[in-house]
Each structure stands twice: as structure tokens, then as C-alpha cells.
Amino acid sequence: MNEFYQKDTISIKDFNKEQLEKVFTSTDKIMQLDPSDRREICKGKTLAYLFYEPSTRTRLSFDSAMASIGGNSLGIADTNSSSTQKGESLADTVRMMSIYSDVLVLRHTLDGSSRFAAEVSNKPVINAGSGTEEHPTQAIQDLFTIKKEKKKIDGLKIGIVGDLKYGRTVYSLLYGLGNYDVDVRLISPESLRIRSDSTYEIKQRLDYTESTNIEEHIDELDVLYVTRIQKERFPDEEEYLKVKGSYVVGLDLLKQMKEDSIILHPLPRIDEISTDIDKTKNAKYFEQAEYGKHTRAALLGLTLNENGF
Ligand code: CP
């Protein structure tokens, strides 16, 4: 039996290197399949999405991924229009959605929300972002993008810059990178360093350095992963205003980078990457978003087919 069958995807920590590589191989297969064969993978299956926070890419890429493999989607993109407004609990909403579907995709403001949902759902749950904790399918997409664009992950120097405190994609990426032999440079304002309650676990998984100065590292990096300062997660707007615009990747910075380096961003971007960068060969964030559709299709195909595809 395929080991992903009916499994929840709650944390990237639940994936070892071999399992990540299996998802990547399945993604390559999805990308190569003839569209009519691809549509057989999840024919007749239904995905339900339940989003308590805004999303463009994650929700729509799941929707698009499911359609590409022959399934369909239904769900709640805005809880203001659901019975959540009447006071229905997350547990009851999840129970309802799992009656109508084969797999549930949940984004929620709270850490631990997906794990809780998995306990009450009788269908597999995929975490589409839980508070500041994790965004595992984003990490799968990020690792796949690095592998596709750099032809490897092991041996790379990877800079992660921006909001390392509140950015859940950062935590999932770091846990995922822990499966590889990489040199990680974390670059952020002092107040946005990775959270101290996570440093022990991250240090168990990989070596990293911390700095506030992007110029110190920029000429050595193979991958620059830029993140947005997460205004909505700051308890105090004054604190946000102090760090707003701390790093802007523009053509002047790009000139200092290795010729074959790549720039990634989970998106949405606000002003941390200048739009001048978009047309350069180093900018890979839109390709990254496109790979997200295919990696999610692969994960859905593996989750919903006992013998894989
Ligand atoms: N990267 C990401 O999670 O984007 P959305 O918030 O648009 O889903």
C-alpha cells in the first residue's frame, strides 16, 4: 500500500527525505502525464477547503490541482458566509465538511488547528497554514522548486530573509531543509529572529547562522528566500512600523548575487522584492507558485489512492 494513503499532512516534520523525494517523483510524473491520463488520478473524488484566513495561492492551487487530476472541490473560502458566524465550532464544521468530501484542506489562525481537525475528521486533513506554526505544503513546493531550478538541494547555501518570527513558511522550510545537507543563513531584524521556542528543534535538524545584514551573505548564496513582514500577526502596530521595509531586494542587490542564484518568495509580495526583479532570470517565485499546483496534485493523488498512481 502507498504509505501516504489516507494520511493527514499536518507538519513537514512528518516527512523524511525519502518521503519528500517520493512526492517530488510523483510531481514529476503528474507534470509529464497526458491531461486525460492525469484526470483519472482522482476521478470522482471531492476536496473540501475550509479557510479561516485569506488566501489566493494555496486555496486556488488546491482547487486547480484537484481539477487537473479529475476531482472536484467545494468549500468555505470566507467564514463570514458560513455558519461559523452563528457560532458553529471548528470541530462541528470539520465534521460536516468531512461528510461531504474525501479530503479536507484547512487554513486557520491558530497553531495546532490542523492537528485538532485531524482528530475530529474521519477524512484526511491537509494543513494549508496553521497560525504562525507551519505551512507544510508550501515547504514541499519550496523544496521542489529548489530541486527543479538548482538540480539539487544538498550542498546549497540558502539565505532566508525577512520575518522569521511570524512567517510560518519559514518554519516549515527549515524543518524540511533539515533532511538535506545545506548551509542556511537566517537574516532578519533583531526583533524578527526565529522564535526561541523553536530554535532547539531547528538546531537539532540543521546548522544555521543568524544576522541582520543581508550584504554579509548575498554574494555566497545559491538561493535567496524572501519573506513578507507579516503585519497582521504583530500584536502592536508600532512594532511593525519599526521593521517595515527592512529589506528590499532590488537590482542593486541582485548585482552582488551569484550569476546562477535564484530568488524565491512564498508570496504574496508587498514591497520586499522590487518588481524590477520579476523579469530577471534569477526570479523564480512565479514558477514556485506554479510548482505549488503540481506538488499539491501529487500529494492529493497519493493521499487518495491506495496504490498510488
Ligand atoms: N503562499 C501562500 O500561502 O499564499 P496565500 O496566502 O495566497 O495562500
PDB file of C-alpha atoms and ligand atoms in Angstrom:
ATOM      1  CA  MET A   1       0.000   0.000   0.000  1.00  0.00           C
ATOM      2  CA  ASN A   2       1.120   3.553  -0.735  1.00  0.00           C
ATOM      3  CA  GLU A   3       2.321   4.968   2.609  1.00  0.00           C
ATOM      4  CA  PHE A   4       0.590   8.346   2.067  1.00  0.00           C
ATOM      5  CA  TYR A   5      -2.846   6.769   1.597  1.00  0.00           C
ATOM      6  CA  GLN A   6      -5.446   8.366   3.923  1.00  0.00           C
ATOM      7  CA  LYS A   7      -2.670  10.074   5.903  1.00  0.00           C
ATOM      8  CA  ASP A   8      -3.053  13.596   7.297  1.00  0.00           C
ATOM      9  CA  THR A   9      -0.477  16.210   6.269  1.00  0.00           C
ATOM     10  CA  ILE A  10      -0.143  18.325   9.385  1.00  0.00           C
ATOM     11  CA  SER A  11       3.577  19.062   9.667  1.00  0.00           C
ATOM     12  CA  ILE A  12       6.525  18.841   7.303  1.00  0.00           C
ATOM     13  CA  LYS A  13       8.315  17.221  10.257  1.00  0.00           C
ATOM     14  CA  ASP A  14       6.280  14.091   9.493  1.00  0.00           C
ATOM     15  CA  PHE A  15       8.130  13.719   6.137  1.00  0.00           C
ATOM     16  CA  ASN A  16      11.596  12.195   5.959  1.00  0.00           C
ATOM     17  CA  LYS A  17      13.886  12.707   2.963  1.00  0.00           C
ATOM     18  CA  GLU A  18      12.723   9.530   1.236  1.00  0.00           C
ATOM     19  CA  GLN A  19       9.082  10.558   1.573  1.00  0.00           C
ATOM     20  CA  LEU A  20       9.781  14.069   0.266  1.00  0.00           C
ATOM     21  CA  GLU A  21      11.605  12.561  -2.704  1.00  0.00           C
ATOM     22  CA  LYS A  22       8.596  10.278  -3.372  1.00  0.00           C
ATOM     23  CA  VAL A  23       6.316  13.335  -3.518  1.00  0.00           C
ATOM     24  CA  PHE A  24       8.807  15.026  -5.888  1.00  0.00           C
ATOM     25  CA  THR A  25       8.912  11.952  -8.156  1.00  0.00           C
ATOM     26  CA  SER A  26       5.096  11.839  -8.194  1.00  0.00           C
ATOM     27  CA  THR A  27       5.043  15.573  -9.004  1.00  0.00           C
ATOM     28  CA  ASP A  28       7.360  14.998 -11.967  1.00  0.00           C
ATOM     29  CA  LYS A  29       5.039  12.232 -13.110  1.00  0.00           C
ATOM     30  CA  ILE A  30       1.972  14.494 -12.835  1.00  0.00           C
ATOM     31  CA  MET A  31       3.748  17.184 -14.875  1.00  0.00           C
ATOM     32  CA  GLN A  32       4.607  14.694 -17.615  1.00  0.00           C
ATOM     33  CA  LEU A  33       1.272  12.871 -17.844  1.00  0.00           C
ATOM     34  CA  ASP A  34      -1.072  13.445 -20.697  1.00  0.00           C
ATOM     35  CA  PRO A  35      -4.008  15.595 -19.350  1.00  0.00           C
ATOM     36  CA  SER A  36      -6.559  12.842 -19.996  1.00  0.00           C
ATOM     37  CA  ASP A  37      -4.485  10.292 -18.021  1.00  0.00           C
ATOM     38  CA  ARG A  38      -3.903  12.874 -15.276  1.00  0.00           C
ATOM     39  CA  ARG A  39      -7.662  13.325 -14.889  1.00  0.00           C
ATOM     40  CA  GLU A  40      -8.029   9.631 -13.968  1.00  0.00           C
ATOM     41  CA  ILE A  41      -5.965  10.041 -10.755  1.00  0.00           C
ATOM     42  CA  CYS A  42      -8.727  11.488  -8.558  1.00  0.00           C
ATOM     43  CA  LYS A  43     -11.753  10.982 -10.785  1.00  0.00           C
ATOM     44  CA  GLY A  44     -14.943  11.213  -8.714  1.00  0.00           C
ATOM     45  CA  LYS A  45     -13.139  12.414  -5.571  1.00  0.00           C
ATOM     46  CA  THR A  46     -14.015  15.611  -3.702  1.00  0.00           C
ATOM     47  CA  LEU A  47     -11.773  18.044  -1.861  1.00  0.00           C
ATOM     48  CA  ALA A  48     -13.288  20.349   0.757  1.00  0.00           C
ATOM     49  CA  TYR A  49     -11.479  23.547   1.693  1.00  0.00           C
ATOM     50  CA  LEU A  50     -12.104  25.462   4.887  1.00  0.00           C
ATOM     51  CA  PHE A  51     -10.244  28.773   5.165  1.00  0.00           C
ATOM     52  CA  TYR A  52     -10.445  30.936   8.277  1.00  0.00           C
ATOM     53  CA  GLU A  53      -7.775  33.271   6.844  1.00  0.00           C
ATOM     54  CA  PRO A  54      -7.432  34.926   3.441  1.00  0.00           C
ATOM     55  CA  SER A  55      -5.599  33.073   0.681  1.00  0.00           C
ATOM     56  CA  THR A  56      -5.066  33.370  -3.034  1.00  0.00           C
ATOM     57  CA  ARG A  57      -2.433  30.783  -3.957  1.00  0.00           C
ATOM     58  CA  THR A  58      -2.960  27.962  -1.509  1.00  0.00           C
ATOM     59  CA  ARG A  59      -6.718  27.687  -1.872  1.00  0.00           C
ATOM     60  CA  LEU A  60      -6.819  28.210  -5.617  1.00  0.00           C
ATOM     61  CA  SER A  61      -3.843  25.941  -6.284  1.00  0.00           C
ATOM     62  CA  PHE A  62      -5.542  23.143  -4.326  1.00  0.00           C
ATOM     63  CA  ASP A  63      -8.719  23.780  -6.306  1.00  0.00           C
ATOM     64  CA  SER A  64      -6.843  23.849  -9.602  1.00  0.00           C
ATOM     65  CA  ALA A  65      -4.732  20.819  -8.631  1.00  0.00           C
ATOM     66  CA  MET A  66      -7.835  18.781  -7.809  1.00  0.00           C
ATOM     67  CA  ALA A  67      -9.450  19.722 -11.131  1.00  0.00           C
ATOM     68  CA  SER A  68      -6.258  18.783 -13.007  1.00  0.00           C
ATOM     69  CA  ILE A  69      -6.403  15.240 -11.592  1.00  0.00           C
ATOM     70  CA  GLY A  70     -10.119  14.816 -12.326  1.00  0.00           C
ATOM     71  CA  GLY A  71     -11.584  15.619  -8.913  1.00  0.00           C
ATOM     72  CA  ASN A  72     -13.778  18.456  -7.761  1.00  0.00           C
ATOM     73  CA  SER A  73     -13.714  20.942  -4.886  1.00  0.00           C
ATOM     74  CA  LEU A  74     -16.215  22.617  -2.636  1.00  0.00           C
ATOM     75  CA  GLY A  75     -15.767  24.654   0.457  1.00  0.00           C
ATOM     76  CA  ILE A  76     -15.731  27.766   2.555  1.00  0.00           C
ATOM     77  CA  ALA A  77     -13.329  30.437   1.363  1.00  0.00           C
ATOM     78  CA  ASP A  78     -14.698  33.068   3.705  1.00  0.00           C
ATOM     79  CA  THR A  79     -16.089  32.023   7.065  1.00  0.00           C
ATOM     80  CA  ASN A  80     -18.184  35.236   7.170  1.00  0.00           C
ATOM     81  CA  SER A  81     -20.558  33.465   4.799  1.00  0.00           C
ATOM     82  CA  SER A  82     -20.699  30.186   6.754  1.00  0.00           C
ATOM     83  CA  SER A  83     -22.444  29.029   9.929  1.00  0.00           C
ATOM     84  CA  THR A  84     -19.240  29.902  11.796  1.00  0.00           C
ATOM     85  CA  GLN A  85     -20.946  33.301  12.034  1.00  0.00           C
ATOM     86  CA  LYS A  86     -23.774  31.667  14.016  1.00  0.00           C
ATOM     87  CA  GLY A  87     -21.223  30.274  16.458  1.00  0.00           C
ATOM     88  CA  GLU A  88     -20.610  26.800  14.975  1.00  0.00           C
ATOM     89  CA  SER A  89     -17.388  25.336  16.328  1.00  0.00           C
ATOM     90  CA  LEU A  90     -14.342  24.307  14.285  1.00  0.00           C
ATOM     91  CA  ALA A  91     -14.958  20.687  15.347  1.00  0.00           C
ATOM     92  CA  ASP A  92     -18.542  20.624  14.067  1.00  0.00           C
ATOM     93  CA  THR A  93     -17.618  22.464  10.872  1.00  0.00           C
ATOM     94  CA  VAL A  94     -14.850  19.936  10.200  1.00  0.00           C
ATOM     95  CA  ARG A  95     -17.224  17.013  10.894  1.00  0.00           C
ATOM     96  CA  MET A  96     -19.719  18.448   8.395  1.00  0.00           C
ATOM     97  CA  MET A  97     -17.124  19.074   5.722  1.00  0.00           C
ATOM     98  CA  SER A  98     -15.707  15.577   6.078  1.00  0.00           C
ATOM     99  CA  ILE A  99     -19.184  14.153   5.357  1.00  0.00           C
ATOM    100  CA  TYR A 100     -19.214  15.988   2.012  1.00  0.00           C
ATOM    101  CA  SER A 101     -15.680  15.168   0.872  1.00  0.00           C
ATOM    102  CA  ASP A 102     -12.766  12.731   0.623  1.00  0.00           C
ATOM    103  CA  VAL A 103     -10.077  15.119   1.891  1.00  0.00           C
ATOM    104  CA  LEU A 104     -10.178  18.353   3.875  1.00  0.00           C
ATOM    105  CA  VAL A 105      -7.806  21.305   3.410  1.00  0.00           C
ATOM    106  CA  LEU A 106      -7.751  23.681   6.374  1.00  0.00           C
ATOM    107  CA  ARG A 107      -6.235  27.119   6.940  1.00  0.00           C
ATOM    108  CA  HIS A 108      -6.723  28.577  10.388  1.00  0.00           C
ATOM    109  CA  THR A 109      -5.395  31.409  12.537  1.00  0.00           C
ATOM    110  CA  LEU A 110      -4.401  29.120  15.408  1.00  0.00           C
ATOM    111  CA  ASP A 111      -1.350  26.927  15.898  1.00  0.00           C
ATOM    112  CA  GLY A 112      -2.484  23.339  16.424  1.00  0.00           C
ATOM    113  CA  SER A 113      -5.726  23.834  14.473  1.00  0.00           C
ATOM    114  CA  SER A 114      -4.960  21.224  11.793  1.00  0.00           C
ATOM    115  CA  ARG A 115      -3.879  18.618  14.309  1.00  0.00           C
ATOM    116  CA  PHE A 116      -7.114  19.219  16.199  1.00  0.00           C
ATOM    117  CA  ALA A 117      -9.134  18.996  12.962  1.00  0.00           C
ATOM    118  CA  ALA A 118      -7.444  15.694  12.109  1.00  0.00           C
ATOM    119  CA  GLU A 119      -8.601  14.288  15.445  1.00  0.00           C
ATOM    120  CA  VAL A 120     -12.260  15.011  14.706  1.00  0.00           C
ATOM    121  CA  SER A 121     -12.296  14.382  10.945  1.00  0.00           C
ATOM    122  CA  ASN A 122     -12.855  10.922   9.518  1.00  0.00           C
ATOM    123  CA  LYS A 123     -11.200  12.036   6.270  1.00  0.00           C
ATOM    124  CA  PRO A 124      -7.547  13.032   5.848  1.00  0.00           C
ATOM    125  CA  VAL A 125      -6.732  16.643   6.743  1.00  0.00           C
ATOM    126  CA  ILE A 126      -4.119  18.733   4.943  1.00  0.00           C
ATOM    127  CA  ASN A 127      -2.752  21.759   6.791  1.00  0.00           C
ATOM    128  CA  ALA A 128      -2.879  24.796   4.476  1.00  0.00           C
ATOM    129  CA  GLY A 129      -1.370  27.098   7.125  1.00  0.00           C
ATOM    130  CA  SER A 130      -1.865  26.990  10.887  1.00  0.00           C
ATOM    131  CA  GLY A 131      -1.220  30.251  12.731  1.00  0.00           C
ATOM    132  CA  THR A 132       2.482  31.086  12.858  1.00  0.00           C
ATOM    133  CA  GLU A 133       3.329  27.415  13.233  1.00  0.00           C
ATOM    134  CA  GLU A 134       3.533  25.658   9.849  1.00  0.00           C
ATOM    135  CA  HIS A 135       2.581  25.573   6.178  1.00  0.00           C
ATOM    136  CA  PRO A 136       3.773  22.131   5.122  1.00  0.00           C
ATOM    137  CA  THR A 137       2.517  22.080   1.523  1.00  0.00           C
ATOM    138  CA  GLN A 138       4.302  25.401   0.935  1.00  0.00           C
ATOM    139  CA  ALA A 139       7.538  23.760   2.122  1.00  0.00           C
ATOM    140  CA  ILE A 140       7.024  20.807  -0.238  1.00  0.00           C
ATOM    141  CA  GLN A 141       6.556  23.298  -3.082  1.00  0.00           C
ATOM    142  CA  ASP A 142       9.599  25.333  -1.976  1.00  0.00           C
ATOM    143  CA  LEU A 143      11.865  22.280  -1.763  1.00  0.00           C
ATOM    144  CA  PHE A 144      10.590  21.012  -5.111  1.00  0.00           C
ATOM    145  CA  THR A 145      11.291  24.427  -6.676  1.00  0.00           C
ATOM    146  CA  ILE A 146      14.857  24.448  -5.335  1.00  0.00           C
ATOM    147  CA  LYS A 147      15.417  20.929  -6.651  1.00  0.00           C
ATOM    148  CA  LYS A 148      13.965  21.755 -10.068  1.00  0.00           C
ATOM    149  CA  GLU A 149      15.764  25.054 -10.507  1.00  0.00           C
ATOM    150  CA  LYS A 150      19.141  24.147  -8.911  1.00  0.00           C
ATOM    151  CA  LYS A 151      19.061  20.417  -9.833  1.00  0.00           C
ATOM    152  CA  LYS A 152      19.856  19.522  -6.225  1.00  0.00           C
ATOM    153  CA  ILE A 153      19.257  20.612  -2.634  1.00  0.00           C
ATOM    154  CA  ASP A 154      22.280  19.101  -0.860  1.00  0.00           C
ATOM    155  CA  GLY A 155      25.317  21.372  -0.809  1.00  0.00           C
ATOM    156  CA  LEU A 156      23.458  24.651  -1.369  1.00  0.00           C
ATOM    157  CA  LYS A 157      23.854  27.895   0.545  1.00  0.00           C
ATOM    158  CA  ILE A 158      20.376  29.183   1.328  1.00  0.00           C
ATOM    159  CA  GLY A 159      19.574  32.625   2.735  1.00  0.00           C
ATOM    160  CA  ILE A 160      16.161  33.202   4.327  1.00  0.00           C
ATOM    161  CA  VAL A 161      15.368  36.867   4.855  1.00  0.00           C
ATOM    162  CA  GLY A 162      12.554  38.891   6.389  1.00  0.00           C
ATOM    163  CA  ASP A 163      10.015  37.978   9.040  1.00  0.00           C
ATOM    164  CA  LEU A 164      11.423  34.834  10.605  1.00  0.00           C
ATOM    165  CA  LYS A 165       9.380  35.235  13.761  1.00  0.00           C
ATOM    166  CA  TYR A 166       5.853  35.130  12.392  1.00  0.00           C
ATOM    167  CA  GLY A 167       6.400  33.562   8.952  1.00  0.00           C
ATOM    168  CA  ARG A 168       5.042  30.004   9.119  1.00  0.00           C
ATOM    169  CA  THR A 169       6.542  29.159   5.735  1.00  0.00           C
ATOM    170  CA  VAL A 170       9.983  29.745   7.275  1.00  0.00           C
ATOM    171  CA  TYR A 171       9.464  27.125   9.994  1.00  0.00           C
ATOM    172  CA  SER A 172       8.180  24.502   7.577  1.00  0.00           C
ATOM    173  CA  LEU A 173      11.010  25.242   5.146  1.00  0.00           C
ATOM    174  CA  LEU A 174      13.633  24.956   7.904  1.00  0.00           C
ATOM    175  CA  TYR A 175      12.198  21.648   9.154  1.00  0.00           C
ATOM    176  CA  GLY A 176      12.093  20.373   5.556  1.00  0.00           C
ATOM    177  CA  LEU A 177      15.653  21.533   4.824  1.00  0.00           C
ATOM    178  CA  GLY A 178      16.708  19.569   7.906  1.00  0.00           C
ATOM    179  CA  ASN A 179      16.547  16.476   5.680  1.00  0.00           C
ATOM    180  CA  TYR A 180      19.326  17.838   3.471  1.00  0.00           C
ATOM    181  CA  ASP A 181      22.959  18.905   3.827  1.00  0.00           C
ATOM    182  CA  VAL A 182      22.571  22.683   3.455  1.00  0.00           C
ATOM    183  CA  ASP A 183      24.224  25.838   4.778  1.00  0.00           C
ATOM    184  CA  VAL A 184      21.445  28.162   5.994  1.00  0.00           C
ATOM    185  CA  ARG A 185      21.830  31.887   6.700  1.00  0.00           C
ATOM    186  CA  LEU A 186      18.932  33.496   8.561  1.00  0.00           C
ATOM    187  CA  ILE A 187      18.684  37.246   8.012  1.00  0.00           C
ATOM    188  CA  SER A 188      16.158  39.399   9.871  1.00  0.00           C
ATOM    189  CA  PRO A 189      15.737  42.434  12.107  1.00  0.00           C
ATOM    190  CA  GLU A 190      16.681  41.589  15.721  1.00  0.00           C
ATOM    191  CA  SER A 191      13.016  41.642  16.737  1.00  0.00           C
ATOM    192  CA  LEU A 192      12.029  39.158  13.998  1.00  0.00           C
ATOM    193  CA  ARG A 193      14.587  36.388  14.644  1.00  0.00           C
ATOM    194  CA  ILE A 194      13.190  32.857  14.726  1.00  0.00           C
ATOM    195  CA  ARG A 195      11.204  32.208  17.879  1.00  0.00           C
ATOM    196  CA  SER A 196      13.272  30.975  20.800  1.00  0.00           C
ATOM    197  CA  ASP A 197      10.802  28.140  21.487  1.00  0.00           C
ATOM    198  CA  SER A 198      11.696  26.664  18.063  1.00  0.00           C
ATOM    199  CA  THR A 199      15.463  27.153  17.991  1.00  0.00           C
ATOM    200  CA  TYR A 200      16.285  23.959  19.917  1.00  0.00           C
ATOM    201  CA  GLU A 201      14.368  21.787  17.474  1.00  0.00           C
ATOM    202  CA  ILE A 202      15.706  23.581  14.401  1.00  0.00           C
ATOM    203  CA  LYS A 203      19.282  23.286  15.707  1.00  0.00           C
ATOM    204  CA  GLN A 204      18.764  19.531  16.083  1.00  0.00           C
ATOM    205  CA  ARG A 205      17.963  19.380  12.370  1.00  0.00           C
ATOM    206  CA  LEU A 206      20.375  21.767  10.658  1.00  0.00           C
ATOM    207  CA  ASP A 207      23.213  24.280  11.040  1.00  0.00           C
ATOM    208  CA  TYR A 208      22.404  27.925  10.557  1.00  0.00           C
ATOM    209  CA  THR A 209      23.811  31.368  11.245  1.00  0.00           C
ATOM    210  CA  GLU A 210      21.813  34.485  12.169  1.00  0.00           C
ATOM    211  CA  SER A 211      22.462  38.037  11.041  1.00  0.00           C
ATOM    212  CA  THR A 212      20.705  41.349  10.471  1.00  0.00           C
ATOM    213  CA  ASN A 213      22.845  42.229   7.453  1.00  0.00           C
ATOM    214  CA  ILE A 214      21.882  40.767   4.069  1.00  0.00           C
ATOM    215  CA  GLU A 215      25.020  42.225   2.397  1.00  0.00           C
ATOM    216  CA  GLU A 216      27.221  39.958   4.546  1.00  0.00           C
ATOM    217  CA  HIS A 217      25.908  36.855   2.790  1.00  0.00           C
ATOM    218  CA  ILE A 218      24.447  37.921  -0.511  1.00  0.00           C
ATOM    219  CA  ASP A 219      27.427  37.066  -2.784  1.00  0.00           C
ATOM    220  CA  GLU A 220      27.639  33.493  -1.448  1.00  0.00           C
ATOM    221  CA  LEU A 221      24.014  32.412  -1.710  1.00  0.00           C
ATOM    222  CA  ASP A 222      22.621  29.898  -4.206  1.00  0.00           C
ATOM    223  CA  VAL A 223      19.061  30.553  -3.053  1.00  0.00           C
ATOM    224  CA  LEU A 224      17.619  33.713  -1.533  1.00  0.00           C
ATOM    225  CA  TYR A 225      14.215  33.009   0.048  1.00  0.00           C
ATOM    226  CA  VAL A 226      12.486  36.316   0.763  1.00  0.00           C
ATOM    227  CA  THR A 227       9.507  36.635   3.098  1.00  0.00           C
ATOM    228  CA  ARG A 228       6.927  39.319   3.758  1.00  0.00           C
ATOM    229  CA  ILE A 229       6.815  41.074   7.114  1.00  0.00           C
ATOM    230  CA  GLN A 230       3.530  39.676   8.468  1.00  0.00           C
ATOM    231  CA  LYS A 231       1.814  42.886   9.561  1.00  0.00           C
ATOM    232  CA  GLU A 232      -1.364  41.065  10.584  1.00  0.00           C
ATOM    233  CA  ARG A 233       0.469  38.980  13.208  1.00  0.00           C
ATOM    234  CA  PHE A 234       2.080  41.843  15.141  1.00  0.00           C
ATOM    235  CA  PRO A 235       0.358  42.428  18.481  1.00  0.00           C
ATOM    236  CA  ASP A 236       1.450  46.085  18.326  1.00  0.00           C
ATOM    237  CA  GLU A 237       1.404  48.156  15.112  1.00  0.00           C
ATOM    238  CA  GLU A 238       4.243  50.349  16.435  1.00  0.00           C
ATOM    239  CA  GLU A 239       6.499  47.287  16.405  1.00  0.00           C
ATOM    240  CA  TYR A 240       5.533  46.585  12.802  1.00  0.00           C
ATOM    241  CA  LEU A 241       6.300  50.156  11.746  1.00  0.00           C
ATOM    242  CA  LYS A 242       9.817  49.845  13.216  1.00  0.00           C
ATOM    243  CA  VAL A 243      10.705  46.927  10.910  1.00  0.00           C
ATOM    244  CA  LYS A 244       8.547  47.687   7.867  1.00  0.00           C
ATOM    245  CA  GLY A 245      10.696  47.868   4.724  1.00  0.00           C
ATOM    246  CA  SER A 246      13.791  46.476   6.498  1.00  0.00           C
ATOM    247  CA  TYR A 247      14.910  44.581   3.384  1.00  0.00           C
ATOM    248  CA  VAL A 248      14.131  45.344  -0.224  1.00  0.00           C
ATOM    249  CA  VAL A 249      15.662  43.088  -2.860  1.00  0.00           C
ATOM    250  CA  GLY A 250      16.310  45.241  -5.897  1.00  0.00           C
ATOM    251  CA  LEU A 251      18.611  45.243  -8.928  1.00  0.00           C
ATOM    252  CA  ASP A 252      21.473  46.728  -6.867  1.00  0.00           C
ATOM    253  CA  LEU A 253      21.405  43.709  -4.533  1.00  0.00           C
ATOM    254  CA  LEU A 254      20.935  41.277  -7.426  1.00  0.00           C
ATOM    255  CA  LYS A 255      24.181  42.580  -8.983  1.00  0.00           C
ATOM    256  CA  GLN A 256      26.040  41.276  -5.929  1.00  0.00           C
ATOM    257  CA  MET A 257      24.492  37.800  -6.218  1.00  0.00           C
ATOM    258  CA  LYS A 258      25.922  34.750  -7.969  1.00  0.00           C
ATOM    259  CA  GLU A 259      25.019  34.630 -11.649  1.00  0.00           C
ATOM    260  CA  ASP A 260      23.060  31.397 -11.225  1.00  0.00           C
ATOM    261  CA  SER A 261      21.439  32.180  -7.870  1.00  0.00           C
ATOM    262  CA  ILE A 262      17.668  32.043  -7.580  1.00  0.00           C
ATOM    263  CA  ILE A 263      15.236  34.266  -5.687  1.00  0.00           C
ATOM    264  CA  LEU A 264      12.162  32.662  -4.136  1.00  0.00           C
ATOM    265  CA  HIS A 265       9.212  34.042  -2.195  1.00  0.00           C
ATOM    266  CA  PRO A 266       6.131  32.175  -0.932  1.00  0.00           C
ATOM    267  CA  LEU A 267       4.042  35.252  -1.940  1.00  0.00           C
ATOM    268  CA  PRO A 268       2.127  37.463  -1.511  1.00  0.00           C
ATOM    269  CA  ARG A 269       4.874  40.053  -2.011  1.00  0.00           C
ATOM    270  CA  ILE A 270       4.341  43.587  -0.745  1.00  0.00           C
ATOM    271  CA  ASP A 271       7.498  45.647  -1.285  1.00  0.00           C
ATOM    272  CA  GLU A 272      10.307  43.303  -0.225  1.00  0.00           C
ATOM    273  CA  ILE A 273      11.170  42.364  -3.810  1.00  0.00           C
ATOM    274  CA  SER A 274      11.240  45.167  -6.335  1.00  0.00           C
ATOM    275  CA  THR A 275       9.116  44.448  -9.414  1.00  0.00           C
ATOM    276  CA  ASP A 276      12.282  45.150 -11.499  1.00  0.00           C
ATOM    277  CA  ILE A 277      13.484  41.742 -10.370  1.00  0.00           C
ATOM    278  CA  ASP A 278      10.479  39.932 -11.851  1.00  0.00           C
ATOM    279  CA  LYS A 279      11.830  39.821 -15.383  1.00  0.00           C
ATOM    280  CA  THR A 280      15.339  38.664 -14.440  1.00  0.00           C
ATOM    281  CA  LYS A 281      16.389  35.035 -14.886  1.00  0.00           C
ATOM    282  CA  ASN A 282      17.021  34.798 -11.133  1.00  0.00           C
ATOM    283  CA  ALA A 283      13.380  35.467 -10.183  1.00  0.00           C
ATOM    284  CA  LYS A 284      11.688  32.099  -9.703  1.00  0.00           C
ATOM    285  CA  TYR A 285       8.789  32.989  -7.408  1.00  0.00           C
ATOM    286  CA  PHE A 286       6.108  32.723 -10.049  1.00  0.00           C
ATOM    287  CA  GLU A 287       7.486  29.353 -11.189  1.00  0.00           C
ATOM    288  CA  GLN A 288       7.472  28.411  -7.483  1.00  0.00           C
ATOM    289  CA  ALA A 289       3.756  29.253  -7.313  1.00  0.00           C
ATOM    290  CA  GLU A 290       3.110  27.137 -10.410  1.00  0.00           C
ATOM    291  CA  TYR A 291       5.016  24.174  -8.977  1.00  0.00           C
ATOM    292  CA  GLY A 292       2.703  24.505  -5.962  1.00  0.00           C
ATOM    293  CA  LYS A 293      -0.222  23.366  -8.051  1.00  0.00           C
ATOM    294  CA  HIS A 294       1.642  20.250  -9.229  1.00  0.00           C
ATOM    295  CA  THR A 295       3.090  19.320  -5.819  1.00  0.00           C
ATOM    296  CA  ARG A 296      -0.395  19.631  -4.301  1.00  0.00           C
ATOM    297  CA  ALA A 297      -1.868  17.485  -7.088  1.00  0.00           C
ATOM    298  CA  ALA A 298       0.777  14.847  -6.340  1.00  0.00           C
ATOM    299  CA  LEU A 299       0.055  14.935  -2.614  1.00  0.00           C
ATOM    300  CA  LEU A 300      -3.698  14.634  -3.237  1.00  0.00           C
ATOM    301  CA  GLY A 301      -3.147  11.756  -5.670  1.00  0.00           C
ATOM    302  CA  LEU A 302      -1.030   9.899  -3.117  1.00  0.00           C
ATOM    303  CA  THR A 303      -3.421  10.639  -0.231  1.00  0.00           C
ATOM    304  CA  LEU A 304      -6.486   9.423  -2.115  1.00  0.00           C
ATOM    305  CA  ASN A 305      -5.193   6.347  -3.969  1.00  0.00           C
ATOM    306  CA  GLU A 306      -4.408   3.206  -2.028  1.00  0.00           C
ATOM    307  CA  ASN A 307      -1.879   2.028  -4.600  1.00  0.00           C
ATOM    308  CA  GLY A 308      -0.580   5.437  -5.594  1.00  0.00           C
ATOM    309  CA  PHE A 309      -0.721   6.470  -9.213  1.00  0.00           C
TER     310      PHE A 309
HETATM  311  N1   CP B   1       1.940  31.344  -0.066  1.00  0.00           N
HETATM  312  C1   CP B   1       0.670  31.427   0.406  1.00  0.00           C
HETATM  313  O1   CP B   1       0.304  30.757   1.384  1.00  0.00           O
HETATM  314  O2   CP B   1      -0.132  32.290  -0.282  1.00  0.00           O
HETATM  315  P1   CP B   1      -1.671  32.557   0.032  1.00  0.00           P
HETATM  316  O3   CP B   1      -1.732  33.190   1.421  1.00  0.00           O
HETATM  317  O4   CP B   1      -2.145  33.457  -1.046  1.00  0.00           O
HETATM  318  O5   CP B   1      -2.364  31.221   0.060  1.00  0.00           O
END
